[in-house]
Coordinates of C-alpha atoms and ligand atoms in Angstrom, one line a residue:
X1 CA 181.1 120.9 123.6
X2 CA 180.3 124.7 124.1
X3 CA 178.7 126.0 121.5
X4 CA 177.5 122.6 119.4
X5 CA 175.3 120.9 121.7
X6 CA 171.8 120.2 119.7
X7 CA 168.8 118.5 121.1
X8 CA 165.2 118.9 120.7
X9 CA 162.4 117.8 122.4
X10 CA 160.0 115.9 120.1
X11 CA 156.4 115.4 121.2
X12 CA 153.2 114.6 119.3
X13 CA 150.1 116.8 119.3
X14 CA 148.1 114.1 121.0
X15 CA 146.8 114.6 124.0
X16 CA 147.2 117.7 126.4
X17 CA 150.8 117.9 127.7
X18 CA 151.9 115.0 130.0
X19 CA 154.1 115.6 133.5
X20 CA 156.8 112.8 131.5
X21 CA 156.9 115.1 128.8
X22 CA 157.5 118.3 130.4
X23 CA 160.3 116.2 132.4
X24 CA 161.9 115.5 129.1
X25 CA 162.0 118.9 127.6
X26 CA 163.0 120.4 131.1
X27 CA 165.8 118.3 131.1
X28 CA 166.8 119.0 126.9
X29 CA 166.7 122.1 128.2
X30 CA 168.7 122.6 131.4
X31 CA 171.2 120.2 129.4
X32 CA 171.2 123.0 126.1
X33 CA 171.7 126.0 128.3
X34 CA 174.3 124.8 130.4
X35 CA 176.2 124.0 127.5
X36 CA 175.1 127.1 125.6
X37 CA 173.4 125.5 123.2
X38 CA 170.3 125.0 121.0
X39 CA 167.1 123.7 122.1
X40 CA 164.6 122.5 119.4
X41 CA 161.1 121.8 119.3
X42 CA 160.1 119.6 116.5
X43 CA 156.2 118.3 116.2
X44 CA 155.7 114.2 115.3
X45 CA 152.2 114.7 113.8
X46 CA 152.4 111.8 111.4
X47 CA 149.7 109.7 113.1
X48 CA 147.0 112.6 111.5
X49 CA 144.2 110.1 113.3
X50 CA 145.4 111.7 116.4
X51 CA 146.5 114.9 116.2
X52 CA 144.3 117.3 117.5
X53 CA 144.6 121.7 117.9
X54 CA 144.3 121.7 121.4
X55 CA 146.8 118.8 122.4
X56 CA 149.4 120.9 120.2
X57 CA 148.4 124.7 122.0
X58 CA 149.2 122.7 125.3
X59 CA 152.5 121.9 123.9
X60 CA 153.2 125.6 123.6
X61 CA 151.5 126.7 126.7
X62 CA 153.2 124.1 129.0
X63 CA 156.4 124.9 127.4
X64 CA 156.2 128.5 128.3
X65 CA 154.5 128.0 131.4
X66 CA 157.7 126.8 132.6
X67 CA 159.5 128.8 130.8
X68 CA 161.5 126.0 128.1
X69 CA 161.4 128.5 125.3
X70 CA 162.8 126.9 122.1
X71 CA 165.5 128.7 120.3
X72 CA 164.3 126.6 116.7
X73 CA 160.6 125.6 116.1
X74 CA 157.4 126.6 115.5
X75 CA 156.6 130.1 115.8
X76 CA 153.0 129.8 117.4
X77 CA 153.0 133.8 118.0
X78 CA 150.1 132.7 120.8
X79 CA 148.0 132.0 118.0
X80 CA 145.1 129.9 120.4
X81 CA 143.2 127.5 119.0
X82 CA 139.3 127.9 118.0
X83 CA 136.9 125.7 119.5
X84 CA 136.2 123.2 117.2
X85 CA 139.1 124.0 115.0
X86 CA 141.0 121.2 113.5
X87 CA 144.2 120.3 113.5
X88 CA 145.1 120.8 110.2
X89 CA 143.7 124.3 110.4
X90 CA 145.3 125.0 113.5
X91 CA 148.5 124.1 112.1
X92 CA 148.0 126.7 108.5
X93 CA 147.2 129.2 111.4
X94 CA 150.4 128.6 113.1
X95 CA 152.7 127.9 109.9
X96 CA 151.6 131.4 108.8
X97 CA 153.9 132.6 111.4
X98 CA 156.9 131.4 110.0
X99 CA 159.0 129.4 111.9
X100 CA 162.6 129.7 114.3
X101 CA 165.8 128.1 112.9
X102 CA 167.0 127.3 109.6
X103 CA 166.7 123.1 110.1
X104 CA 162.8 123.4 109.4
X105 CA 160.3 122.7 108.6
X106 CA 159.6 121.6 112.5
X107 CA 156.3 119.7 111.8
X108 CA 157.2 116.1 110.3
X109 CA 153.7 116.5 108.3
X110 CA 155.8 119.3 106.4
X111 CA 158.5 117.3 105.7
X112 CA 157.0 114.5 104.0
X113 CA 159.5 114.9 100.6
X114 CA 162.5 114.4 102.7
X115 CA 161.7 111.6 104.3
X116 CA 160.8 109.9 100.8
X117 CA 163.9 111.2 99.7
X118 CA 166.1 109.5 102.1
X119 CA 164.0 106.2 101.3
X120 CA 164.6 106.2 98.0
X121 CA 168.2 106.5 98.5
X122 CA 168.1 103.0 101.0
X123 CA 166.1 101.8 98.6
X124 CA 168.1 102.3 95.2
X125 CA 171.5 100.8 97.4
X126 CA 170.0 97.5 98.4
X127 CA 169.6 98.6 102.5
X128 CA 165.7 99.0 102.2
X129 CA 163.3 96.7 100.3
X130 CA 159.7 97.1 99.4
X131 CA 157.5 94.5 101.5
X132 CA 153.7 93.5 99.8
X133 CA 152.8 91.8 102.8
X134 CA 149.1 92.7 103.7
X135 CA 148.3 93.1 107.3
X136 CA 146.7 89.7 107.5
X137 CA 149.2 88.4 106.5
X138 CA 151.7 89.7 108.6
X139 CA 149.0 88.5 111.4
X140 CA 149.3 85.3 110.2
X141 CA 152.8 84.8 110.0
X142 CA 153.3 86.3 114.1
X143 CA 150.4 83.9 114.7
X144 CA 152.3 80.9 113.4
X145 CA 155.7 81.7 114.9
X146 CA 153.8 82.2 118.2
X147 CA 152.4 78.6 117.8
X148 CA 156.2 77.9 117.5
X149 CA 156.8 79.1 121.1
X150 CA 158.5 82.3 119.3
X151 CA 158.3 85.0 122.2
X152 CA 159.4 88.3 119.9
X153 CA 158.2 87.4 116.7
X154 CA 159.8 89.3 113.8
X155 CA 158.7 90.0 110.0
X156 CA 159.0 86.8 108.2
X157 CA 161.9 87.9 105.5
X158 CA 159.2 86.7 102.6
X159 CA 159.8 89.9 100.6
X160 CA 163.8 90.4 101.2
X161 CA 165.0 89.1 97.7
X162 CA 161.8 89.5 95.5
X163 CA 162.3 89.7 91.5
X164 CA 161.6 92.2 89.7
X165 CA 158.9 89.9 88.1
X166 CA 157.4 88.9 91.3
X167 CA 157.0 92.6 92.6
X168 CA 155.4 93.2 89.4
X169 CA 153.1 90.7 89.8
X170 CA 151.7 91.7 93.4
X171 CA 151.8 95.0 92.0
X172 CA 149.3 93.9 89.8
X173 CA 147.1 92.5 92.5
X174 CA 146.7 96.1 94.0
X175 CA 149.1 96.0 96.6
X176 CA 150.5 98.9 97.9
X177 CA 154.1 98.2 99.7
X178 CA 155.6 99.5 102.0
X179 CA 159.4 100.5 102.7
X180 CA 161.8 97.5 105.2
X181 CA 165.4 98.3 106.5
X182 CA 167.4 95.1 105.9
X183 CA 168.5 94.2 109.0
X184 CA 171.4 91.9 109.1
X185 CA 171.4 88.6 111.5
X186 CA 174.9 89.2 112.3
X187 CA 176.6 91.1 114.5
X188 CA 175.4 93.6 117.5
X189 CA 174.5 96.8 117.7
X190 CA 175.3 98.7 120.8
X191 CA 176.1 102.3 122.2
X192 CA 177.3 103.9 125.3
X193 CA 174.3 105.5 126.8
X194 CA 175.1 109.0 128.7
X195 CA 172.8 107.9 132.0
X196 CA 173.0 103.7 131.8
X197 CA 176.4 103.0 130.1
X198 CA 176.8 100.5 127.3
X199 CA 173.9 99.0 126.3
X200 CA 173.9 96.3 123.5
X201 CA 171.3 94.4 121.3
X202 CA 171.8 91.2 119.2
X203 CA 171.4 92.1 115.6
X204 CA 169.1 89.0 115.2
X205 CA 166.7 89.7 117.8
X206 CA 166.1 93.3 115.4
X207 CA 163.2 93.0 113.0
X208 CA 163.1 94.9 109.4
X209 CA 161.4 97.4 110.5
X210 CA 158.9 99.7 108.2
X211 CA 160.2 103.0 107.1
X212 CA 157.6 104.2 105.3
X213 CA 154.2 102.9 105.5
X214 CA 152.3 102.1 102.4
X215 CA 150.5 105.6 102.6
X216 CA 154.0 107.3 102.3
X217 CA 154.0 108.3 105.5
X218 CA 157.7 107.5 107.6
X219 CA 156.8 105.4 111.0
X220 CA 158.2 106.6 114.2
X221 CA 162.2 105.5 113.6
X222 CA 162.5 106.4 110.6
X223 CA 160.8 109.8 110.8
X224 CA 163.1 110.7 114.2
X225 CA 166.5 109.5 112.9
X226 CA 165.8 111.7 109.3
X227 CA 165.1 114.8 111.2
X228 CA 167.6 113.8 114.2
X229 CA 170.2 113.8 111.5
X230 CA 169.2 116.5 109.2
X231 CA 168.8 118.7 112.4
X232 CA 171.9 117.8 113.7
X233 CA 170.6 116.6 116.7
X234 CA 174.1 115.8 118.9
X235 CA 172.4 114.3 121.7
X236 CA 168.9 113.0 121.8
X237 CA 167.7 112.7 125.6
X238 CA 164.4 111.4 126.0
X239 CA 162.4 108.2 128.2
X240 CA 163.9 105.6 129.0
X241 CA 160.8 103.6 127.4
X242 CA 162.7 104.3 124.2
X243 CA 165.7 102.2 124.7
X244 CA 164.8 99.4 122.6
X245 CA 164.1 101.8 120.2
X246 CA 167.8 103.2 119.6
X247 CA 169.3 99.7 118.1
X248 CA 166.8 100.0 114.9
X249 CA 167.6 103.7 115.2
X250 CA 171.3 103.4 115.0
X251 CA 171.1 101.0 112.5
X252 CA 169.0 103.6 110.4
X253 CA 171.8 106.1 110.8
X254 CA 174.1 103.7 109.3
X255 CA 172.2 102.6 106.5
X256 CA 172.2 106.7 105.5
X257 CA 175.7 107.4 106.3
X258 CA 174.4 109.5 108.9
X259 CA 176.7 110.3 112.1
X260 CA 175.0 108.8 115.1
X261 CA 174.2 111.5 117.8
X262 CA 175.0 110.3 121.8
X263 CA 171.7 108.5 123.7
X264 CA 171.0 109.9 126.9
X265 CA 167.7 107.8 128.7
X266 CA 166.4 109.3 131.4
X267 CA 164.6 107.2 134.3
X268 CA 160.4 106.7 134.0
X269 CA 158.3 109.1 136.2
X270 CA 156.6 106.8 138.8
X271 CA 154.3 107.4 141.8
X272 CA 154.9 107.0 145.1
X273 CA 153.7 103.7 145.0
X274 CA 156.8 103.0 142.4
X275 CA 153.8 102.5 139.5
X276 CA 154.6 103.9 136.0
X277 CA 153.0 107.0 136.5
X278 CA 149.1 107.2 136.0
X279 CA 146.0 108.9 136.5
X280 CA 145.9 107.0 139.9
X281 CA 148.4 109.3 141.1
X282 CA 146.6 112.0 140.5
X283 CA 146.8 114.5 137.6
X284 CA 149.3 113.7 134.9
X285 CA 148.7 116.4 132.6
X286 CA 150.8 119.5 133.5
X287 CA 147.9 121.9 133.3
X288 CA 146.0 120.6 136.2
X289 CA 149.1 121.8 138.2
X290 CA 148.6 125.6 136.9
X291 CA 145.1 125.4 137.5
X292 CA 145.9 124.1 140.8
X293 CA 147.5 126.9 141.6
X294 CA 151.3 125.4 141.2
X295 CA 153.6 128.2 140.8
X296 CA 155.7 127.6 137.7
X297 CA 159.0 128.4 139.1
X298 CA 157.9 125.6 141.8
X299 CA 157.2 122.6 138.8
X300 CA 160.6 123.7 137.0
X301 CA 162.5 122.8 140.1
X302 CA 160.2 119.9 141.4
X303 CA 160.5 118.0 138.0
X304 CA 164.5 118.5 137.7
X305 CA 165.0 116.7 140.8
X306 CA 163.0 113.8 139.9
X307 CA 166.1 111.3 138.3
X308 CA 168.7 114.2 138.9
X309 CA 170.5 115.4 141.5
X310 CA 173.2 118.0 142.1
X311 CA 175.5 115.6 143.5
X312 CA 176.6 113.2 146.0
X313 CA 175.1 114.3 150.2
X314 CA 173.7 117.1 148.6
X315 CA 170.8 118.2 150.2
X316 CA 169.7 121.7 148.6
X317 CA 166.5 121.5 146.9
X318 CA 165.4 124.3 146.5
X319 CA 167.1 125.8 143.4
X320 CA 166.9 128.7 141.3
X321 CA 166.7 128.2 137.7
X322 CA 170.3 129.6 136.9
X323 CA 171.6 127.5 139.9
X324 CA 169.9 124.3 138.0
X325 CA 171.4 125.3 134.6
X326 CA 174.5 125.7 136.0
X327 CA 174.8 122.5 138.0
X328 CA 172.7 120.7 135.6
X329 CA 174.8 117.7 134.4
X330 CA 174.3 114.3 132.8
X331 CA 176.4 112.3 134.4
X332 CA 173.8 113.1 137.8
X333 CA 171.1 111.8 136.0
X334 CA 169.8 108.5 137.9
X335 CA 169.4 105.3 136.2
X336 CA 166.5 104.3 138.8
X337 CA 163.0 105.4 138.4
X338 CA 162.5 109.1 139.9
X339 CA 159.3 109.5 142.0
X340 CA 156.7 112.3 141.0
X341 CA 155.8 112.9 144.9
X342 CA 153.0 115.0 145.0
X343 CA 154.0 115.8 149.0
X344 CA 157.0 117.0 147.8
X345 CA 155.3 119.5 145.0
X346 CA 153.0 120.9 148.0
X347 CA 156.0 121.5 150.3
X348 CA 158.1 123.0 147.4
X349 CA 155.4 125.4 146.2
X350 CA 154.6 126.2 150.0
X351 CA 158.1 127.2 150.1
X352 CA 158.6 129.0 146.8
X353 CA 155.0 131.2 148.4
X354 CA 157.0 131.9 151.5
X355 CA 160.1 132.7 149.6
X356 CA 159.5 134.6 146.3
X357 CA 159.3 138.4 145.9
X358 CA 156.2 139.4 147.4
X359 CA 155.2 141.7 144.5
X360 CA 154.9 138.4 142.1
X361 CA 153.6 137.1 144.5
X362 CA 150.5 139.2 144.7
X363 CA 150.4 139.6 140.9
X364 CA 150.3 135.4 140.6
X365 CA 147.4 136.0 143.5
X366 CA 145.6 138.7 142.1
X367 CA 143.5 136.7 139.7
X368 CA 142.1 134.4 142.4
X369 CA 141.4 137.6 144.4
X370 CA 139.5 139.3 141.6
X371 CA 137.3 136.1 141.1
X372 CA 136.5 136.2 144.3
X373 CA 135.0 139.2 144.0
X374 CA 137.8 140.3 147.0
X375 CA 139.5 142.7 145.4
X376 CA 137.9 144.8 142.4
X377 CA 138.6 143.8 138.4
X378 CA 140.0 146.2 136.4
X379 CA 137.6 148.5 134.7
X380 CA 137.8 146.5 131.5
X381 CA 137.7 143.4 133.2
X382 CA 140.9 141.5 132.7
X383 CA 141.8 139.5 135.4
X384 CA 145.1 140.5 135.8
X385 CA 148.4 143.2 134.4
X386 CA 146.0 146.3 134.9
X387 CA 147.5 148.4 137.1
X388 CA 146.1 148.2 140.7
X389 CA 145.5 151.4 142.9
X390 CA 148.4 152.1 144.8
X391 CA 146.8 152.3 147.9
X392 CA 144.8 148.8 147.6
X393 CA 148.4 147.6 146.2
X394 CA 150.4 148.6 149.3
X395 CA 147.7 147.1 151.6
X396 CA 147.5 143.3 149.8
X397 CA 151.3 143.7 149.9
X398 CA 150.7 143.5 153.6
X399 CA 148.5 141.2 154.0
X400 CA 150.3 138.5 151.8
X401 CA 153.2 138.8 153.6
X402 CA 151.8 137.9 156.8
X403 CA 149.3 135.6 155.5
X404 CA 151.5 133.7 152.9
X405 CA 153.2 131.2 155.5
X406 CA 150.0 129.3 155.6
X407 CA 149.1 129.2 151.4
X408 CA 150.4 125.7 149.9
X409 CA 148.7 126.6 146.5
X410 CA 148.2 130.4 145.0
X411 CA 144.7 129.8 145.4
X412 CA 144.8 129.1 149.1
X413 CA 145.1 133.0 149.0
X414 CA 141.5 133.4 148.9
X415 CA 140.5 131.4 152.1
X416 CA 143.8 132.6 154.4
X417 CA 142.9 136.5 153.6
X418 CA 139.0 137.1 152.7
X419 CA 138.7 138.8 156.0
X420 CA 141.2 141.3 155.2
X421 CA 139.3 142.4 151.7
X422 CA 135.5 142.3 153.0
X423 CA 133.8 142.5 156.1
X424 CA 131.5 139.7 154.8
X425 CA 133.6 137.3 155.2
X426 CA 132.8 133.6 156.6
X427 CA 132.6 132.8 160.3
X428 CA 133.7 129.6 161.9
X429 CA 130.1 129.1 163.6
X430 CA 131.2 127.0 166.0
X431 CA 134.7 129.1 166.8
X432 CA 131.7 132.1 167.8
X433 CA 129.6 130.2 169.6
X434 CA 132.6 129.0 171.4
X435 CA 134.3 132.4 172.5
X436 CA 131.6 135.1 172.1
X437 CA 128.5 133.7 173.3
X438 CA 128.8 134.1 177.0
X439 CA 128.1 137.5 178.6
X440 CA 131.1 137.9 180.5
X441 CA 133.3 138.0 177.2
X442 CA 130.9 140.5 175.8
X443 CA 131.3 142.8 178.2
X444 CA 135.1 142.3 178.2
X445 CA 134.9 143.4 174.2
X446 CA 133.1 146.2 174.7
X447 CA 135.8 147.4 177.6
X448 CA 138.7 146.4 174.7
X449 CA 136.8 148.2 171.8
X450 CA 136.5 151.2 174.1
X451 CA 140.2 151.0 175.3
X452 CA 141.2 150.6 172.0
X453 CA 139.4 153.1 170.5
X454 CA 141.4 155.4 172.7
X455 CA 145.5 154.3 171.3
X456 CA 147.3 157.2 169.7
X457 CA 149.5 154.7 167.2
X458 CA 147.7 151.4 165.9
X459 CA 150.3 150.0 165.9
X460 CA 151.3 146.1 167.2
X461 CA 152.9 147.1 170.1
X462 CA 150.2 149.4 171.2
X463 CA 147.8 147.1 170.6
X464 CA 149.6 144.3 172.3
X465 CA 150.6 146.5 175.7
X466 CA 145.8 147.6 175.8
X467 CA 145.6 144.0 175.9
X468 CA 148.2 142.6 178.0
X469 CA 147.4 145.3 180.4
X470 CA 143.5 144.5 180.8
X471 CA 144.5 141.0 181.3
X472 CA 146.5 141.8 184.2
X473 CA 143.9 144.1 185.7
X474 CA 141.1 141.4 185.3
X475 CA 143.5 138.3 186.5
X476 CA 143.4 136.6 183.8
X477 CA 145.7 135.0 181.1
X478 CA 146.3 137.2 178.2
X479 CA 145.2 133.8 176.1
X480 CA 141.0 134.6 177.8
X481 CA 141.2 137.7 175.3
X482 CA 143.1 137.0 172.4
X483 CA 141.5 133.9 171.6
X484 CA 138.1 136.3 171.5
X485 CA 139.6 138.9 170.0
X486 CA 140.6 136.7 167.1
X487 CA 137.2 135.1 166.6
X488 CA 135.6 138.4 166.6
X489 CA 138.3 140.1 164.1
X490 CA 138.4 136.9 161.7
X491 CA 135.7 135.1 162.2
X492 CA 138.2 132.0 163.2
X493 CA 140.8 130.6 166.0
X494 CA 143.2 130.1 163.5
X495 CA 145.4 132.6 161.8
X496 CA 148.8 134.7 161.8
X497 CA 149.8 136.5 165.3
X498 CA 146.8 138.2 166.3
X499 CA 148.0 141.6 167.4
X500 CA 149.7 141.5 163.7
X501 CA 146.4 141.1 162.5
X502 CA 144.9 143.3 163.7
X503 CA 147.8 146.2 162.7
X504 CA 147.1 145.2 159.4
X505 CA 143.3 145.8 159.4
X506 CA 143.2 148.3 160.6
X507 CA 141.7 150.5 163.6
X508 CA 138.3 151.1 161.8
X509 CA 138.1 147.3 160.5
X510 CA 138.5 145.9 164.2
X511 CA 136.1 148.5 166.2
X512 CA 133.7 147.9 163.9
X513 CA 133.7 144.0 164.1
X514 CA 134.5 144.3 168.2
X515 CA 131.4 146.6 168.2
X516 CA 129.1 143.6 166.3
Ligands
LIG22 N1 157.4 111.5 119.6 C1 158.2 110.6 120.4 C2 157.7 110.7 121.8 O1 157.0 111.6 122.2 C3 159.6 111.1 120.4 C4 160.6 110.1 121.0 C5 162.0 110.5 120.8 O2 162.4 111.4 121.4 O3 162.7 109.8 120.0 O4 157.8 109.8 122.6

């Protein structure tokens, strides 16, 4: 298979990038690069009522948010779109960048002439026929075989074997046609899926379906199996809501002499509740996760264990994205539903905080710090890539790495280290009033700050041995100080090892809050 494996991912520009999409093209993906080979990004913008500029920038952003760059498509450049602008605009903008591969053009609205071409040519040897059928009447006619107790009903067959005369006459009338695959009654279709085994259909129960509407636009089948074929697609992997679709597919193939690529289905995303995934469940497109503060790296291996696994007792999860190329296999794909568990997200990206090198780390938290006005913006006022001072730089390094066991989301970086960055930080109003109120523990501060004040090294163990020692001279548990100390330094009870802390802040930080 090495180096002829083909797939694309195939997605219209309607609406911003779903979570079942990005599963899709994660798993054409891991699929072309284990197999070194091509992954393809084609555009199904026929349905120009819907296609809109933004839906198709998300489809470029997502994609290289999580990092699924396709070796043949469009060549966006990171041309964004303009407010306001329309799609069609958007789309000049982009196709004046050329595009990746030599099977384009990658937008189906570009390849309008060879889908007519390939109709013509079902049409001139007897496979396709023009149907005049107006919509009501095709209404009519499911109406009536639905009286009939007819649970599927199908196109009626009235235009199959019209003469020459009769065609002439609707044409006449002012009808426009459109294009039908003759589909036998006869026979089955079937094919031996990659994820769910052989799967077959009953010829009869498949209708003659439309190739090309009457505007000359191809529908959905017969736009995917012309550019499937002329792209030499070898294995098209996609939802397994598209099942019933492959039969009429397969039969299109035929009907063009076209080989048939393999099927590969892959389970539906569900909630936790095992409900086709849904707003319900939270955010479903893949944007709300960035702006939640979802590490990338976290998503990519979060969505290719949902309906994959690396194998039998397995219990790994957490993967790199080499180790899931490499391991990435078909025949692991589940035919049951996977589960999109948002627990599951927060626990891998709390993992992927505690894990990951600590400089990306700070550079994927530095934009959350600049907003919050903790750390300063660059002086031309980019949020992020301009090179920090050293000094500040060595000092968030720090505090990251003792603060990041408690972040679940990059954002959560604000709230676990403001009072490292400013001494106006908030307090925990009810934490002070708690442990620094009463006179005694006053006085035991100032006894601290003044002992403290005195340490050669500021270092933890220094500052550990000041106040374990006091603690023994006053009889009491070391816990009567730290928990003070804490509330004073942080403004809460809550926090990484204290005596850490406060090695990190610093001597002048902590006298100065002990003294207030
Ligand atoms: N545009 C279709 C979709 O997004 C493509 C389906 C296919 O892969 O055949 O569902």
């Amino acid at each position: 298979m090495a180096d002829t494996v083909r797939v694309r991912m195939a997605p219209s520009p309607t609406g911003r990038l779903h979570v079942g999409s990005a599963h899709t093209a994660l798993f054409n993906y891991l699929f072309a690069r284990h197999h070194g080979g091509t992954f393809i990004l084609r555009i199904e913008d026929t349905d120009m009522t819907r296609n809109t500029a933004e839906s198709l920038q998300s489809i470029f952003d997502g994609l290289r948010w999580l990092g699924l760059d396709w070796d043949e498509g469009p060549e966006d450049a990171g041309v964004r779109a303009r407010e306001g602008e329309t799609y069609q605009d958007y789309l000049q903008r982009v196709l004046a960048n050329g595009e990746r591969g030599e099977a384009g053009p990658y937008f189906q609205t570009q390849r309008l002439p060879l889908y007519e071409e390939h109709a013509r040519k079902l049409l001139e040897s007897g496979k396709a026929y023009r149907c005049y059928c107006t919509p009501e009447e095709l209404e009519q006619s499911r109406e009536e075989q639905k009286a009939r107790g007819v649970k599927a009903p199908k196109y009626s067959g009235r235009c199959r074997q019209l003469s020459a005369e009769q065609e002439a006459a609707f044409v006449a009338e002012g009808r426009k046609p459109c294009l039908r695959l003759r589909v036998s009654d006869e026979g089955v279709t079937a094919f031996d899926d990659l994820v769910r085994g052989r799967i077959e259909f009953e010829n009869k129960e498949i209708d003659d379906l439309i190739l090309l509407k009457s505007n000359g636009y191809p529908t959905y089948h017969f736009g995917v199996v012309v550019d499937d074929a002329l792209m030499r697609i070898t294995h098209v992997i996609r939802g397994e809501e598209h099942i019933s679709n492959t039969p009429p597919q397969i039969l299109m193939y035929e009907a063009l002499g076209f080989p048939v690529p393999q099927f590969a289905h892959l389970p539906l995303l569900l909630g936790r509740d095992r409900k086709k995934l849904s707003k319900r469940h939270g955010a479903t497109e893949i944007f709300a996760y960035r702006d939640k503060g979802v590490l990338p790296e976290a998503m990519f291996n979060f969505l290719a264990l949902i309906g994959w696994s690396p194998g039998e007792g397995e219990t790994q999860e957490i993967f790199t994205r080499e180790e899931l190329i490499q391991r990435f296999s078909l025949a692991h794909v589940s035919k049951a539903s996977g589960i999109f568990d948002l627990e599951k997200l927060e626990w891998m990206n709390a993992t992927y905080i505690r894990q990951m090198d600590l400089e990306q780390l700070l550079d994927a938290c530095l934009p959350y710090l600049q907003q919050a006005g903790l750390l300063p913006l660059s002086p031309v006022n980019s949020l992020s890539h301009e090179p920090m001072n050293p000094l500040t730089r060595a000092y968030a390094l720090r505090v990251l790495a003792l603060t990041r066991e408690r972040m679940r989301y990059l954002p959560d970086v604000v709230e676990q280290t403001n009072y490292f960055f400013t001494d106006d930080f908030p307090r925990d109003a009810k934490a002070v009033a708690k442990w620094l109120s009463d006179a005694e523990t006053q006085e035991r501060l100032k006894v601290l700050r003044d002992r403290l004040s005195q340490v050669g090294a500021w270092t933890i163990t220094t500052l550990e041995n000041v106040v374990r020692q006091y603690a023994d001279e006053i009889g009491q548990p070391a816990a009567r100080l730290i928990h003070p100390l804490r509330v004073a330094c942080t403004g809460r009870t809550v926090g990484p090892g204290l005596f850490e802390t406060m090695a990190v802040l610093g001597r002048e930080r902590c006298l100065k809050r002990l003294s207030a």
